[in-house]
Structure formats: structure tokens, C-alpha cells
């Protein structure tokens, strides 16, 4: 059967579902009913949600949860989180509560610069462009003035332009690296529009300026796009307390032993990339969940964060820990390019609500809240790993997922939770328990 199709995007939603069913799910009789059962009852809202993407058939649910008791720079936040993995929200909430009685999270934005790149192929000498830099820079800025005016009113715009010669690595390849300040917006559209305009202006500049030879008049823009590596859009979150204040952090472990084991676990993630990736994945469990809840771009945040983790040539933990003069210090530095205006921040009803829950933060404030959530998540994961092991907590949630999957009723669930309190949870063991009970 030929499963190719032309014009799929032109079909109505029902038409797309019918085509899907016929070609890929012929045995599913009620696909239309199933997929439409997840549509929003408000047709206008559903139209808006459909518009976020293309070829939309339905909505895909993820849990929207809340981690309260986040004390950040003296203010208490309840942090909305969207994540499908069990234990993450519970872990963040538990770490937040723990630190709320030990001074909370101290956070600060280190820098907010975002980057864009104009990649071009040009046979001229870079020197020549350097000599004429003030002329073409002024031309680029002037030609893009209508695009940048609004952002400039908000205090942002183009901050810097740097011409980089890559001809030793790739013949005739040059790059214009542009630094932007995009205030409370993530700024992707703004940056890309400005860069595309810069490309046209730069081409026009070399075509028309009498300093260039005929061969030099040919400047080919390869691509114009923001960079998701934003090492200068950076935030720091930290917790600290006297070691003895860690007492009670974990059953059967005294405060000093805990602090030392914890610091050692972080050092291991600084020296071994295999551990570092998992360690940082735990940090991004927290970061991504808030990034998603606030309709920010988690792929951009992840890509930039992991690149930053490898900035000295080896992939390392994003967090660090030390014990100095009897004080336990644990901190995280991570690049976070975020927006609290524009994009889907108003269009997605729960993203809008998330930002309201957080007190309508500026992008800078959101960076700090999210960094604190990442640090809390990392603290909770390491606390489990170096004490009880991760499975104890995970398995409780896993048990509930298995019970739900097997269609257990409330009574069976209660009995299963009791039964498995001191036993290993597995799908087969739970199924056998339900069948016997
Ligand atoms: C699981 O999603 C995250 C952890 O693996 C993180 C870590 O190992 O630090 C628990």
C-alpha cells in the first residue's frame, strides 16, 4: 500500500485523522472519537492551540504540577512545572521546603546578552572589512532601524558586532557575530529578522562601495540565525548553610557525612562526563519543567546548557559544591535564554497562568526562579542517590503508574502500596499481586 500523500496539510482535521486511520491504524475503529476527546471544549481556544504547530490532530496531555515553598532571594514562590516523569515535582518541592528553613536560594543574573550569527562566503580580505567597519556597521544599524526601534525603546537592541575570519578553517568563510539585548522577550524572531536585514545590507554595502574590486562585490550570505549558545546570558543560584544545619537531611546519616558524600558526588560529576550527563539531566528535569510551564523553548535551553557544561573542552557538571570553614555551599551556573513576553506566553492559557503564579516575572526574574528549581532538583537527586538510592522514591510513583495501567481500583491501590512498601516493584509482581488479591 502506498502510504505517501501530497497535500496532507490541506486536509481538514477530520480528514487527516481519517487518512491516518486508513493508512496506519486500520484496526482502530474509534480513532476519530479518541483524538477528538482530547480537543478543548472551547473551539476558539482549540483553534489557537492548533495554530502553535502544523498538521495538528489532537492535544497531548502532560501533567501540570506545582512545587511550593521556594524561598528565592527572600521571596516565596510556588513554581509551576510541566513534566511527565514521576518524582520530579515531589523532589523539587521537598528540596525547596528543606532549603526554605536554611536561608533559601540566593540567585543573581550574571549577564543577559544573546547572540546571532551572519555566516557569509566572501573572497575579499577580512582586513578590508575591518578598515571600513564603522561605515558598514552604521549602514547595517540604519537599515535595521525600523526593526530595532521598539526593542530600543524597551532598553534593548543591538549591542555589538564582531567580524570573525574563519578562512583558515573553511575557505572564504567569515562570520558577523552580533550581540543583542532582548529585554523580557526570548527575542528569537527579533534577532533573526535583524540578522536577515543585516545580511542584505552587508551584501549591498560591498556591491556598491567603491573600495571593493569586482570579485569582492560578490558576498554570499550562507545563513542568518541566532545562536542557542548563550554563555553570556547566564544566571547563578546557590544554597549554603553551616554543615550542622544539614542535620536530619537524610535518615541514618549525620550532617558531616552527608555534606562530604554530597560534595564528593558533585566532584565525580565534574570529572567524569558519563556521570556529568546524568547529573545535568537531573538539573534539566527541574529547568525544563518550568521552561515548558512558561511556554519557553526547552530545546534551546538544553542545547545552550549542555554546550556551556563543555565550555572548557570537557563535559562537566553544571553545579559545584564545597565545604569551607564548616559551611556547605552548593551552586549552579547555567545559561538561560528566556522570555516572559511574546511567543506563546500569552496565547497558551496555562503558560499565562504559570507566569501569573510566579508574579508576572521579568525575564531576569524567571531566569533566577528556573535556576533555583534546577539546583533544587539536583540537590534532591543527589540526596537520594547518596543515601537511600533513587529507586525507593521512584518505585512508589512507578507502582502507581503500573496500578493505573492495570486498571486497579482504589482499594487495590491502597493494598498494593502497603504490600510493596518493603518489596521490589516490577510489572509482573504487581500484576501477580492484583490477580491473587
Ligand atoms: C532521573 O531523571 C535523574 C537522575 O538520574 C539525576 C541524577 O542521577 O543526578 C536521578
Coordinates of C-alpha atoms and ligand atoms in Angstrom, one line a residue:
X1 CA 0.0 0.0 0.0
X2 CA 1.4 3.4 -1.0
X3 CA 1.4 5.5 2.2
X4 CA 2.7 8.7 0.6
X5 CA 0.4 11.6 0.3
X6 CA 0.5 15.0 -1.3
X7 CA -1.4 17.8 0.4
X8 CA -1.8 16.3 3.8
X9 CA -1.7 19.7 5.4
X10 CA -4.6 20.9 3.2
X11 CA -7.0 18.2 4.6
X12 CA -9.4 19.1 7.4
X13 CA -8.6 17.8 10.9
X14 CA -11.2 15.0 10.4
X15 CA -9.7 14.3 7.0
X16 CA -6.2 14.0 8.5
X17 CA -7.5 11.6 11.1
X18 CA -9.4 9.5 8.6
X19 CA -6.3 9.3 6.4
X20 CA -4.1 8.3 9.4
X21 CA -6.6 5.6 10.4
X22 CA -6.9 4.2 7.0
X23 CA -3.1 4.1 6.3
X24 CA -1.6 3.4 9.7
X25 CA -4.2 2.3 12.2
X26 CA -6.8 0.2 10.2
X27 CA -7.6 -1.9 13.3
X28 CA -8.5 1.1 15.5
X29 CA -12.2 1.7 15.0
X30 CA -12.7 4.8 17.0
X31 CA -9.7 6.9 16.3
X32 CA -11.7 10.0 15.5
X33 CA -13.6 9.7 18.8
X34 CA -10.4 9.1 20.7
X35 CA -8.4 12.0 19.3
X36 CA -11.3 14.4 19.4
X37 CA -12.0 13.5 23.1
X38 CA -8.7 15.4 23.8
X39 CA -9.8 18.6 21.9
X40 CA -10.6 21.6 24.1
X41 CA -14.3 22.2 24.5
X42 CA -13.7 25.9 23.7
X43 CA -13.4 25.8 19.9
X44 CA -11.7 29.2 19.7
X45 CA -9.1 28.1 22.2
X46 CA -8.6 24.9 20.3
X47 CA -8.0 26.9 17.1
X48 CA -5.3 28.9 18.9
X49 CA -3.6 25.7 20.2
X50 CA -3.8 24.1 16.7
X51 CA -2.0 27.2 15.4
X52 CA 1.1 26.6 17.6
X53 CA 2.1 23.8 15.2
X54 CA 1.1 22.1 12.0
X55 CA -0.9 19.1 10.9
X56 CA -2.5 19.1 14.3
X57 CA -4.8 16.2 15.1
X58 CA -5.3 16.5 18.9
X59 CA -3.7 17.7 22.1
X60 CA -1.2 15.7 24.0
X61 CA -1.6 15.9 27.8
X62 CA 1.2 16.3 30.2
X63 CA 0.8 16.9 34.0
X64 CA 0.9 20.5 35.2
X65 CA 2.0 20.5 38.8
X66 CA 3.2 22.9 41.5
X67 CA 6.3 22.9 43.7
X68 CA 5.6 25.3 46.6
X69 CA 7.9 26.7 49.3
X70 CA 10.6 28.0 47.0
X71 CA 12.3 30.8 49.0
X72 CA 14.3 32.8 46.5
X73 CA 16.1 35.9 47.5
X74 CA 13.7 36.3 50.4
X75 CA 10.5 35.8 48.4
X76 CA 8.4 32.7 48.5
X77 CA 7.3 31.2 45.1
X78 CA 5.1 28.3 44.1
X79 CA 6.7 27.0 41.0
X80 CA 4.6 25.6 38.2
X81 CA 6.1 22.5 36.5
X82 CA 5.1 20.5 33.4
X83 CA 6.8 17.1 33.3
X84 CA 5.8 13.5 32.5
X85 CA 8.4 11.9 34.8
X86 CA 7.3 10.8 38.2
X87 CA 9.1 12.0 41.4
X88 CA 10.5 15.2 39.8
X89 CA 7.9 17.6 41.2
X90 CA 7.9 15.9 44.6
X91 CA 11.7 16.1 44.7
X92 CA 11.8 19.8 43.8
X93 CA 9.1 20.5 46.4
X94 CA 10.9 18.6 49.0
X95 CA 14.3 20.3 48.3
X96 CA 12.6 23.7 48.2
X97 CA 11.0 23.1 51.6
X98 CA 14.3 21.8 53.1
X99 CA 16.1 25.0 52.0
X100 CA 13.3 27.3 53.0
X101 CA 14.3 26.8 56.6
X102 CA 18.0 27.3 55.8
X103 CA 18.1 30.7 54.2
X104 CA 16.6 29.7 50.8
X105 CA 18.1 30.1 47.4
X106 CA 20.3 33.1 46.6
X107 CA 20.2 33.9 42.9
X108 CA 21.6 36.5 40.6
X109 CA 21.7 37.2 36.9
X110 CA 25.3 37.4 35.7
X111 CA 24.6 38.6 32.2
X112 CA 21.8 38.8 29.6
X113 CA 23.4 39.0 26.2
X114 CA 22.0 36.9 23.3
X115 CA 23.9 36.1 20.2
X116 CA 23.1 35.9 16.5
X117 CA 25.3 35.0 13.5
X118 CA 25.6 36.0 9.9
X119 CA 27.6 33.4 8.1
X120 CA 28.9 34.5 4.8
X121 CA 31.2 33.4 2.0
X122 CA 33.4 36.2 0.6
X123 CA 36.6 36.1 -1.3
X124 CA 37.9 39.5 -0.1
X125 CA 40.5 40.2 2.6
X126 CA 38.9 40.5 6.1
X127 CA 41.3 43.4 6.7
X128 CA 39.4 45.5 4.2
X129 CA 36.1 44.9 6.0
X130 CA 37.8 45.8 9.3
X131 CA 39.0 49.1 7.9
X132 CA 35.5 50.0 6.8
X133 CA 33.8 48.7 9.9
X134 CA 32.5 52.0 11.2
X135 CA 30.9 52.6 7.8
X136 CA 29.2 49.2 7.3
X137 CA 28.2 48.9 10.9
X138 CA 26.4 52.3 10.7
X139 CA 24.7 51.2 7.5
X140 CA 23.5 47.9 9.0
X141 CA 22.1 49.7 12.0
X142 CA 20.4 52.4 9.9
X143 CA 18.8 49.9 7.6
X144 CA 17.5 47.8 10.5
X145 CA 16.3 50.9 12.4
X146 CA 12.6 50.1 11.9
X147 CA 13.1 46.6 13.2
X148 CA 15.1 47.7 16.3
X149 CA 13.2 50.8 17.2
X150 CA 10.7 49.1 19.5
X151 CA 13.3 47.0 21.3
X152 CA 15.5 50.1 21.8
X153 CA 12.5 51.8 23.5
X154 CA 12.4 48.9 25.9
X155 CA 16.1 49.3 26.6
X156 CA 17.4 46.6 24.3
X157 CA 18.7 46.3 20.7
X158 CA 21.9 45.5 19.0
X159 CA 24.8 45.8 21.5
X160 CA 27.9 44.8 19.5
X161 CA 29.1 43.3 16.2
X162 CA 32.2 41.3 15.8
X163 CA 33.7 40.3 12.4
X164 CA 35.4 36.9 12.6
X165 CA 37.7 35.4 10.0
X166 CA 37.3 31.6 9.7
X167 CA 39.1 31.3 6.4
X168 CA 41.8 29.1 7.9
X169 CA 39.1 26.5 8.7
X170 CA 36.8 26.9 5.7
X171 CA 37.8 28.8 2.5
X172 CA 36.3 32.3 2.3
X173 CA 34.1 31.8 5.3
X174 CA 33.5 34.8 7.5
X175 CA 31.1 35.5 10.3
X176 CA 29.5 38.5 11.8
X177 CA 28.7 37.7 15.4
X178 CA 26.1 40.1 16.8
X179 CA 25.3 40.6 20.4
X180 CA 21.7 41.5 21.3
X181 CA 19.8 42.6 24.4
X182 CA 16.2 41.4 24.1
X183 CA 14.9 42.5 27.5
X184 CA 11.8 40.4 28.5
X185 CA 11.4 38.6 25.3
X186 CA 13.3 35.5 24.3
X187 CA 14.0 37.5 21.1
X188 CA 14.3 34.7 18.5
X189 CA 12.1 36.4 15.9
X190 CA 13.7 39.8 16.6
X191 CA 17.2 38.5 16.3
X192 CA 16.5 36.5 13.2
X193 CA 14.8 39.4 11.4
X194 CA 17.6 41.8 12.3
X195 CA 20.2 39.4 11.1
X196 CA 18.4 38.8 7.8
X197 CA 18.3 42.5 7.2
X198 CA 21.9 42.8 8.2
X199 CA 22.7 40.2 5.5
X200 CA 21.0 42.2 2.8
X201 CA 22.6 45.4 3.9
X202 CA 26.1 43.9 4.1
X203 CA 25.7 42.5 0.6
X204 CA 24.5 45.8 -0.7
X205 CA 27.4 47.6 1.0
X206 CA 30.1 45.6 -0.7
X207 CA 28.2 45.7 -4.0
X208 CA 28.1 49.5 -4.1
X209 CA 31.1 50.7 -2.1
X210 CA 34.0 51.8 -4.4
X211 CA 36.6 50.3 -2.1
X212 CA 35.8 46.9 -3.4
X213 CA 37.0 45.1 -6.6
X214 CA 34.6 43.3 -8.9
X215 CA 35.4 40.0 -7.3
X216 CA 34.9 41.4 -3.8
X217 CA 31.4 42.6 -4.7
X218 CA 30.2 39.1 -4.5
X219 CA 29.3 38.4 -0.9
X220 CA 27.1 35.3 -0.4
X221 CA 25.1 35.1 2.8
X222 CA 25.1 31.4 3.8
X223 CA 22.7 31.8 6.7
X224 CA 21.5 34.2 9.3
X225 CA 20.3 32.8 12.5
X226 CA 20.5 33.3 16.3
X227 CA 22.9 31.1 18.3
X228 CA 21.4 29.0 21.0
X229 CA 24.7 29.0 22.8
X230 CA 24.4 32.0 25.1
X231 CA 27.2 31.8 27.6
X232 CA 26.7 35.4 28.3
X233 CA 23.0 35.0 29.2
X234 CA 23.9 33.5 32.5
X235 CA 22.4 33.0 35.9
X236 CA 23.6 31.7 39.2
X237 CA 21.7 30.0 42.0
X238 CA 23.2 29.0 45.3
X239 CA 22.3 27.5 48.7
X240 CA 24.5 27.5 51.7
X241 CA 24.3 26.8 55.4
X242 CA 26.6 25.6 58.3
X243 CA 27.2 21.9 57.9
X244 CA 25.5 21.1 61.2
X245 CA 22.2 22.7 59.9
X246 CA 22.0 19.8 57.4
X247 CA 21.1 17.5 60.3
X248 CA 18.0 15.5 59.5
X249 CA 18.5 15.8 55.8
X250 CA 18.5 12.0 55.4
X251 CA 17.7 9.1 57.6
X252 CA 20.6 7.3 59.3
X253 CA 23.3 9.8 58.2
X254 CA 24.8 12.6 60.2
X255 CA 25.2 16.1 58.7
X256 CA 29.0 16.0 58.2
X257 CA 28.9 12.6 56.5
X258 CA 26.1 13.8 54.3
X259 CA 27.9 17.0 53.3
X260 CA 31.1 15.2 52.4
X261 CA 29.4 12.5 50.4
X262 CA 27.3 15.1 48.6
X263 CA 30.4 17.2 47.7
X264 CA 32.2 14.1 46.5
X265 CA 29.2 13.1 44.3
X266 CA 29.3 16.6 42.7
X267 CA 33.1 16.3 42.2
X268 CA 32.6 13.0 40.5
X269 CA 30.2 14.7 38.1
X270 CA 32.9 17.4 37.5
X271 CA 35.5 14.9 36.5
X272 CA 33.6 12.2 34.6
X273 CA 31.4 13.1 31.6
X274 CA 29.4 9.9 31.8
X275 CA 28.2 10.9 35.3
X276 CA 28.1 14.6 34.4
X277 CA 25.5 14.0 31.7
X278 CA 23.1 12.2 34.1
X279 CA 23.8 14.7 36.8
X280 CA 22.9 17.6 34.4
X281 CA 19.9 15.7 33.1
X282 CA 18.6 15.8 36.7
X283 CA 19.2 19.6 36.7
X284 CA 17.3 19.9 33.5
X285 CA 14.4 17.8 34.9
X286 CA 13.7 20.9 37.0
X287 CA 14.7 23.5 34.5
X288 CA 12.8 22.1 31.6
X289 CA 9.6 21.6 33.6
X290 CA 9.4 25.3 34.4
X291 CA 10.6 26.3 30.9
X292 CA 7.7 24.3 29.5
X293 CA 5.2 25.6 32.0
X294 CA 6.0 29.1 31.0
X295 CA 6.0 28.3 27.2
X296 CA 9.7 28.8 26.7
X297 CA 11.9 26.9 24.4
X298 CA 13.3 23.9 26.3
X299 CA 15.3 22.6 23.3
X300 CA 17.1 26.0 23.1
X301 CA 17.7 26.0 26.9
X302 CA 19.0 22.4 26.8
X303 CA 21.3 22.9 23.8
X304 CA 22.8 26.0 25.3
X305 CA 23.1 24.5 28.8
X306 CA 24.9 21.4 27.6
X307 CA 27.3 23.4 25.4
X308 CA 28.1 25.5 28.5
X309 CA 28.8 22.4 30.5
X310 CA 31.5 21.6 28.0
X311 CA 32.9 25.1 27.7
X312 CA 36.5 24.1 28.9
X313 CA 36.6 21.3 26.4
X314 CA 35.3 18.6 28.7
X315 CA 31.6 18.0 29.6
X316 CA 31.2 18.6 33.3
X317 CA 28.6 19.1 36.0
X318 CA 26.8 22.5 35.8
X319 CA 26.7 22.6 39.6
X320 CA 29.6 22.7 42.1
X321 CA 29.9 22.1 45.8
X322 CA 32.4 22.9 48.5
X323 CA 32.6 22.8 52.3
X324 CA 34.6 25.8 53.5
X325 CA 35.1 26.7 57.2
X326 CA 32.3 24.4 58.2
X327 CA 29.9 25.8 55.7
X328 CA 28.2 23.7 53.0
X329 CA 27.9 25.6 49.7
X330 CA 26.2 24.3 46.6
X331 CA 25.6 26.3 43.5
X332 CA 24.8 26.2 39.8
X333 CA 25.6 28.5 36.9
X334 CA 23.6 28.0 33.7
X335 CA 22.8 30.0 30.6
X336 CA 19.1 30.5 30.2
X337 CA 17.7 32.4 27.3
X338 CA 14.1 33.0 28.2
X339 CA 11.1 35.3 27.6
X340 CA 8.2 36.4 29.7
X341 CA 6.5 38.4 26.9
X342 CA 5.8 37.4 23.3
X343 CA 5.9 33.9 21.9
X344 CA 3.2 31.7 23.4
X345 CA 3.5 33.4 26.8
X346 CA 0.0 35.0 26.5
X347 CA -1.5 32.6 23.9
X348 CA -1.1 29.4 25.9
X349 CA -3.7 29.7 28.8
X350 CA -1.6 27.7 31.2
X351 CA 1.6 29.4 30.4
X352 CA -0.1 32.7 31.0
X353 CA -1.4 31.3 34.3
X354 CA 2.1 30.0 35.2
X355 CA 3.6 33.4 34.8
X356 CA 0.8 34.9 37.0
X357 CA 1.5 32.2 39.6
X358 CA 5.1 33.4 39.6
X359 CA 4.0 37.1 40.0
X360 CA 4.5 38.0 36.3
X361 CA 8.2 37.9 36.5
X362 CA 10.6 39.8 34.2
X363 CA 12.9 37.5 32.1
X364 CA 15.6 38.2 34.6
X365 CA 13.4 37.0 37.5
X366 CA 12.3 34.0 35.6
X367 CA 16.0 33.0 34.9
X368 CA 16.6 33.1 38.7
X369 CA 13.5 31.1 39.6
X370 CA 14.3 28.5 37.0
X371 CA 18.0 28.2 38.0
X372 CA 16.8 27.8 41.6
X373 CA 14.5 25.0 40.5
X374 CA 17.3 23.3 38.7
X375 CA 19.5 23.5 41.7
X376 CA 16.7 22.1 44.0
X377 CA 16.2 19.2 41.6
X378 CA 19.9 18.5 41.6
X379 CA 20.0 18.6 45.4
X380 CA 17.1 16.3 45.7
X381 CA 18.5 13.8 43.2
X382 CA 21.9 13.7 44.9
X383 CA 20.4 13.5 48.4
X384 CA 18.5 10.3 47.3
X385 CA 21.5 8.9 45.4
X386 CA 24.0 9.2 48.3
X387 CA 21.6 8.0 51.0
X388 CA 18.6 5.7 50.2
X389 CA 19.3 5.3 46.5
X390 CA 17.0 6.7 43.8
X391 CA 14.7 3.7 43.4
X392 CA 12.9 4.0 46.7
X393 CA 11.2 7.2 45.8
X394 CA 10.9 6.3 42.1
X395 CA 9.3 3.0 42.7
X396 CA 6.5 4.4 44.8
X397 CA 5.5 6.5 41.8
X398 CA 6.3 3.7 39.4
X399 CA 3.9 1.4 41.4
X400 CA 1.1 3.9 41.0
X401 CA 1.7 4.1 37.2
X402 CA 1.7 0.3 37.0
X403 CA -1.5 0.1 39.0
X404 CA -3.2 2.7 36.8
X405 CA -2.0 0.8 33.8
X406 CA -3.5 -2.4 35.1
X407 CA -6.8 -0.6 35.9
X408 CA -6.6 -1.2 39.7
X409 CA -9.4 0.3 41.8
X410 CA -8.8 2.5 44.9
X411 CA -9.0 -0.4 47.3
X412 CA -6.5 -2.5 45.3
X413 CA -4.2 0.5 45.1
X414 CA -4.2 1.0 48.9
X415 CA -3.5 -2.6 49.5
X416 CA -0.7 -2.7 46.9
X417 CA 1.0 0.4 48.4
X418 CA 1.1 -1.4 51.7
X419 CA 2.2 -4.7 50.3
X420 CA 5.0 -3.2 48.2
X421 CA 6.3 -0.9 51.0
X422 CA 9.2 -3.4 51.6
X423 CA 9.2 -5.3 48.3
X424 CA 10.7 -4.8 44.9
X425 CA 8.2 -3.3 42.4
X426 CA 8.0 -4.8 39.0
X427 CA 5.2 -5.0 36.4
X428 CA 4.9 -8.8 36.8
X429 CA 5.0 -8.6 40.6
X430 CA 2.2 -6.0 40.6
X431 CA 0.1 -8.0 38.1
X432 CA 0.5 -11.1 40.1
X433 CA -0.5 -9.3 43.3
X434 CA -3.6 -8.0 41.7
X435 CA -4.5 -11.4 40.2
X436 CA -4.0 -13.2 43.5
X437 CA -5.7 -10.5 45.7
Ligands
LIG1 C1 16.5 11.0 36.7 O1 15.5 11.6 35.9 C2 17.5 12.0 37.1 C3 18.7 11.4 38.0 O2 19.3 10.4 37.2 C4 19.7 12.6 38.1 C5 21.0 12.1 38.8 O3 21.4 11.0 38.6 O4 21.6 13.0 39.4 C6 18.2 10.9 39.3

